[in-house]
Coordinates of N, CA and C in Angstrom, one line a residue:
M1 N -5.3 -19.2 -2.1 CA -4.3 -20.1 -2.2 C -2.9 -19.2 -1.9
N2 N -2.2 -19.6 -0.9 CA -1.1 -19.1 -0.4 C 0.3 -20.3 -1.1
L3 N 1.0 -19.3 -1.8 CA 2.3 -19.8 -2.5 C 3.7 -19.8 -1.6
L4 N 3.4 -18.9 -0.5 CA 4.7 -19.4 0.4 C 5.0 -20.6 1.0
P5 N 6.2 -20.9 1.4 CA 6.7 -22.0 1.9 C 6.1 -21.9 3.3
E6 N 6.1 -23.1 4.0 CA 5.3 -23.2 5.6 C 6.4 -22.5 6.3
E7 N 7.8 -22.4 6.1 CA 8.7 -21.8 6.9 C 8.6 -20.4 6.9
I8 N 8.1 -19.9 5.7 CA 8.0 -18.2 5.6 C 6.6 -17.9 6.6
E9 N 5.6 -18.9 6.5 CA 4.4 -18.8 7.3 C 4.4 -19.0 8.5
Q10 N 5.5 -19.6 9.0 CA 5.6 -19.8 10.6 C 6.2 -18.7 11.0
I11 N 7.3 -17.9 10.4 CA 7.9 -16.6 10.7 C 7.0 -15.4 10.8
R12 N 6.2 -15.8 9.8 CA 4.9 -14.4 10.0 C 4.0 -14.8 11.1
D13 N 3.6 -15.8 11.2 CA 2.7 -16.5 12.5 C 3.4 -15.6 13.7
R14 N 4.6 -15.8 13.9 CA 5.3 -15.2 15.1 C 5.2 -13.8 15.0
K15 N 5.8 -13.3 13.7 CA 5.8 -11.7 13.8 C 4.4 -11.0 13.6
W16 N 3.5 -11.6 12.9 CA 2.2 -11.0 12.9 C 1.3 -11.4 14.1
R17 N 1.8 -12.3 15.1 CA 0.9 -12.4 16.2 C -0.3 -13.3 15.9
R18 N 0.0 -14.2 15.0 CA -1.2 -15.4 14.3 C -1.0 -16.3 15.2
E19 N -0.4 -16.4 16.1 CA -0.6 -17.7 17.3 C -1.1 -17.3 18.6
E20 N -2.0 -18.0 19.0 CA -2.9 -17.9 20.2 C -2.1 -17.5 21.5
I21 N -1.1 -17.9 21.6 CA -0.4 -17.2 22.8 C 0.1 -16.0 22.6
L22 N 0.3 -15.8 21.3 CA 1.0 -14.1 21.1 C -0.3 -13.2 20.8
K23 N -1.4 -13.6 20.9 CA -2.2 -12.5 20.2 C -2.6 -11.2 21.1
I24 N -2.9 -10.5 20.4 CA -3.1 -9.1 21.3 C -4.2 -8.8 22.1
E25 N -3.9 -8.0 23.3 CA -5.2 -7.5 23.9 C -5.2 -6.4 24.5
T26 N -3.9 -5.6 24.6 CA -3.7 -4.2 24.7 C -3.4 -3.3 23.8
A27 N -4.0 -2.0 24.2 CA -3.3 -0.9 22.9 C -1.9 -0.8 23.1
S28 N -1.0 -0.9 24.3 CA 0.6 -1.1 24.3 C 1.0 -2.3 23.4
E29 N 0.4 -3.2 23.3 CA 0.8 -4.7 22.6 C 0.5 -4.4 20.8
I30 N -0.2 -3.4 20.8 CA -0.6 -3.0 19.2 C 0.7 -2.1 19.0
E31 N 1.2 -1.0 20.0 CA 2.2 0.0 19.7 C 3.5 -1.0 19.6
T32 N 3.5 -2.0 20.3 CA 4.8 -2.7 20.2 C 4.9 -3.5 19.0
L33 N 3.7 -4.0 18.4 CA 3.7 -4.8 17.2 C 4.0 -3.9 16.1
V34 N 3.6 -2.9 16.1 CA 4.1 -1.6 15.1 C 5.2 -1.3 14.9
E35 N 5.7 -1.0 16.0 CA 7.3 -0.6 16.2 C 8.1 -1.7 15.9
D36 N 7.7 -2.9 16.0 CA 8.4 -4.3 15.6 C 8.7 -4.3 14.1
L37 N 7.3 -4.3 13.6 CA 7.1 -4.5 12.2 C 7.4 -3.4 11.1
G38 N 7.1 -1.9 11.9 CA 7.3 -1.0 11.1 C 5.9 -0.3 10.6
F39 N 4.9 -1.1 10.4 CA 3.8 -0.7 10.0 C 2.8 -1.9 10.0
C40 N 1.5 -1.9 10.1 CA 0.3 -3.0 9.9 C -0.9 -2.0 9.6
L41 N -1.9 -3.1 8.9 CA -3.1 -2.7 8.6 C -4.0 -2.6 9.7
G42 N -5.2 -1.8 9.7 CA -6.1 -1.7 10.9 C -7.2 -2.8 11.0
L43 N -8.1 -2.9 10.3 CA -9.0 -3.9 10.7 C -9.2 -4.9 9.7
T44 N -8.1 -5.2 8.8 CA -8.2 -6.1 7.6 C -8.2 -7.4 8.0
D45 N -8.8 -8.3 7.4 CA -8.7 -9.8 7.7 C -7.6 -10.5 7.0
S46 N -7.7 -11.5 7.2 CA -6.6 -12.6 6.4 C -6.7 -12.6 5.0
R47 N -7.8 -12.1 4.5 CA -7.6 -12.0 2.9 C -6.8 -11.1 2.2
T48 N -6.4 -10.3 3.2 CA -5.3 -9.2 2.4 C -3.9 -9.9 3.1
N49 N -3.0 -10.2 2.2 CA -1.9 -10.8 2.9 C -0.7 -9.9 3.4
L50 N -1.0 -9.1 4.4 CA -0.4 -8.1 5.2 C -0.5 -8.3 6.5
P51 N 0.3 -7.7 7.5 CA -0.3 -7.9 8.9 C -1.2 -6.8 9.4
S52 N -1.9 -7.3 10.1 CA -3.1 -6.2 10.7 C -3.4 -6.4 12.2
V53 N -4.1 -5.3 12.7 CA -4.2 -5.4 14.3 C -5.3 -6.5 14.3
Y54 N -6.4 -6.6 13.2 CA -7.3 -7.5 13.8 C -6.8 -8.9 13.8
I55 N -6.1 -9.4 12.8 CA -5.5 -10.7 12.8 C -4.7 -10.8 14.1
A56 N -3.9 -9.9 14.5 CA -3.5 -10.0 15.8 C -4.3 -10.2 17.1
V57 N -5.2 -9.7 17.0 CA -6.5 -9.6 18.0 C -6.8 -11.2 18.1
C58 N -6.9 -11.7 16.7 CA -7.8 -13.2 16.6 C -6.6 -14.2 17.2
G59 N -5.3 -13.4 16.6 CA -4.3 -14.7 17.2 C -4.3 -16.0 16.5
R60 N -5.0 -15.8 15.1 CA -4.6 -17.0 14.2 C -4.6 -16.6 12.6
R61 N -4.0 -17.6 11.9 CA -3.8 -17.2 10.3 C -5.3 -16.8 9.8
D62 N -6.2 -18.0 9.9 CA -7.7 -17.6 9.3 C -8.6 -16.4 9.7
A63 N -8.1 -15.6 10.1 CA -9.3 -14.8 10.7 C -9.9 -13.9 9.7
H64 N -11.4 -14.3 9.6 CA -12.0 -13.5 8.7 C -13.0 -12.8 9.3
A65 N -13.4 -11.4 8.7 CA -14.2 -10.7 9.6 C -15.6 -11.3 9.0
P66 N -16.4 -11.4 10.1 CA -17.7 -12.0 9.8 C -18.6 -10.6 9.2
R67 N -19.8 -11.1 8.8 CA -21.0 -10.1 7.9 C -21.1 -9.3 9.1
N68 N -21.7 -9.7 10.2 CA -22.0 -8.6 11.4 C -21.1 -8.2 11.9
V69 N -20.2 -7.3 11.9 CA -18.9 -7.1 12.7 C -19.3 -6.4 14.1
Q70 N -20.7 -5.6 14.0 CA -21.1 -5.3 15.4 C -21.2 -6.1 16.5
K71 N -21.6 -7.5 16.3 CA -21.4 -8.5 17.4 C -20.4 -9.4 17.4
D72 N -19.3 -9.0 16.6 CA -18.4 -9.8 16.8 C -17.2 -9.4 17.9
Y73 N -17.0 -10.4 18.9 CA -16.1 -9.9 20.0 C -14.6 -9.5 19.5
E74 N -14.3 -10.5 18.6 CA -12.6 -9.9 18.2 C -12.7 -8.7 17.5
M75 N -13.8 -8.3 16.4 CA -13.6 -7.1 15.8 C -13.8 -6.1 16.6
S76 N -14.8 -6.2 17.8 CA -15.1 -5.1 18.7 C -13.9 -4.8 19.3
L77 N -12.9 -5.7 19.9 CA -11.8 -5.5 20.8 C -10.8 -4.7 19.8
A78 N -10.6 -5.1 18.6 CA -9.8 -4.6 17.6 C -10.3 -3.2 17.4
W79 N -11.3 -3.0 17.1 CA -12.1 -1.6 17.0 C -11.6 -0.8 18.3
T80 N -11.8 -1.1 19.5 CA -12.0 -0.4 20.8 C -10.4 -0.3 20.9
L81 N -9.2 -1.2 20.8 CA -7.9 -1.0 20.8 C -7.5 -0.2 19.9
K82 N -7.9 -0.1 18.5 CA -7.6 1.0 17.6 C -7.7 2.4 18.0
D83 N -8.8 2.6 18.6 CA -9.2 3.9 19.1 C -8.4 4.1 20.3
E84 N -8.0 3.4 21.1 CA -7.1 3.5 22.3 C -5.8 4.2 21.6
V85 N -5.3 3.4 20.9 CA -4.0 3.5 20.2 C -4.0 4.7 19.8
M86 N -4.9 5.2 18.9 CA -5.0 6.5 18.3 C -5.1 7.6 19.5
S87 N -5.9 7.5 20.3 CA -5.7 8.5 21.4 C -4.4 8.6 22.4
R88 N -3.7 7.6 22.4 CA -2.4 7.7 22.8 C -1.4 8.3 22.1
G89 N -1.7 8.4 20.7 CA -0.6 9.1 19.8 C 0.8 8.8 19.7
K90 N 0.8 7.5 20.1 CA 2.3 7.0 20.0 C 2.8 6.5 18.7
I91 N 1.9 6.1 17.6 CA 2.2 5.8 16.6 C 1.3 6.4 15.5
Y92 N 1.6 6.5 14.3 CA 0.8 7.1 13.3 C -0.3 6.4 12.8
Y93 N -1.6 6.9 12.6 CA -2.4 6.3 12.0 C -3.1 7.0 10.9
A94 N -3.4 6.5 9.8 CA -3.7 7.3 8.4 C -4.4 6.1 7.4
K95 N -5.1 6.6 6.3 CA -5.4 5.8 5.6 C -4.4 6.3 4.2
L96 N -3.4 5.3 4.1 CA -2.4 5.9 3.1 C -2.6 4.9 1.6
C97 N -2.1 3.7 1.8 CA -2.1 3.0 0.6 C -3.7 2.5 0.1
K98 N -4.0 2.9 -0.8 CA -5.3 2.5 -1.6 C -6.5 2.9 -0.8
G99 N -6.4 3.7 0.3 CA -7.4 4.2 1.1 C -7.4 3.3 2.2
R100 N -6.6 2.3 2.7 CA -6.7 1.4 3.7 C -6.1 2.1 5.1
S101 N -6.8 1.8 6.1 CA -6.2 2.5 7.4 C -4.8 1.6 7.7
M102 N -3.8 2.5 8.2 CA -2.4 1.5 8.4 C -2.2 2.2 9.8
F103 N -1.2 1.5 10.3 CA -0.8 2.2 11.6 C 1.2 2.1 11.0
V104 N 1.6 3.3 11.3 CA 2.9 3.3 11.1 C 3.8 3.8 12.3
A105 N 5.0 3.0 12.0 CA 5.9 3.6 13.5 C 6.4 4.7 13.0
P106 N 6.6 5.7 13.9 CA 7.4 7.0 13.9 C 8.4 7.0 13.1
R107 N 9.3 6.3 13.0 CA 10.6 6.2 12.4 C 10.2 5.9 10.8
L108 N 9.4 5.2 10.3 CA 9.2 5.1 9.0 C 8.1 6.5 8.4
V109 N 7.5 7.2 9.1 CA 6.6 8.3 8.5 C 7.3 8.9 7.6
P110 N 8.7 9.3 7.5 CA 9.2 10.1 6.3 C 9.3 9.5 5.1
Y111 N 9.2 8.0 5.1 CA 9.4 7.3 4.1 C 7.8 6.8 3.4
F112 N 7.0 6.8 4.3 CA 5.7 6.8 3.9 C 5.2 8.0 3.2
N113 N 5.7 8.9 3.9 CA 5.3 10.4 3.4 C 5.7 10.7 2.1
A114 N 7.0 10.2 1.7 CA 7.7 10.3 0.4 C 6.9 9.6 -0.7
V115 N 6.2 8.3 -0.3 CA 5.7 7.7 -1.5 C 4.2 8.0 -1.6
W116 N 3.5 8.2 -0.3 CA 2.1 8.6 -0.7 C 1.5 9.9 0.2
G117 N 2.4 10.6 0.4 CA 2.4 12.0 0.9 C 1.9 12.9 -0.4
V118 N 1.2 14.1 0.3 CA 0.9 15.2 -0.7 C 2.2 16.2 -0.8
P119 N 2.4 16.8 -1.8 CA 3.3 17.7 -2.0 C 2.9 18.8 -1.3
K120 N 3.9 19.8 -0.7 CA 3.4 21.0 -0.3 C 2.6 21.9 -1.2
K121 N 2.9 22.0 -2.4 CA 2.4 22.8 -3.4 C 0.8 22.2 -3.7
Q122 N 0.6 21.2 -3.4 CA -0.8 20.6 -3.3 C -1.4 20.6 -2.2
E123 N -1.3 20.8 -1.1 CA -2.0 21.0 0.3 C -3.2 21.6 0.4
K124 N -3.2 22.6 -0.2 CA -4.2 23.5 -0.1 C -5.6 22.9 -1.0
E125 N -5.0 22.5 -2.1 CA -5.9 22.1 -3.0 C -6.7 21.1 -2.4
R126 N -6.1 20.0 -1.6 CA -6.8 18.9 -1.0 C -7.4 19.0 0.1

């Protein structure tokens, strides 16, 4: 159940690429999405109320990951694009908040590090 006004959801549709005409098909489009938003989750579906690569690849609000993700075209494309984006190295990718994989724009890495980073003293322990 979503408690946000429809106007907010429509803005999210455009910004998060939840519209068919805006859906993502290339690695450079993912990089643009992350630069525009600052961050987004990786392969999370619409049950998490944050932007994600998977939702943007699907191009719709109600994107739910199927049980058998190996045979799903959209999940396969999202996974392949994620790997390509990681190999290009233009945006940061890590498991940050609650162990969820996220993409972070380079300009925001210091802020995410301040919140979820490991202090220098503890680096060797981890």
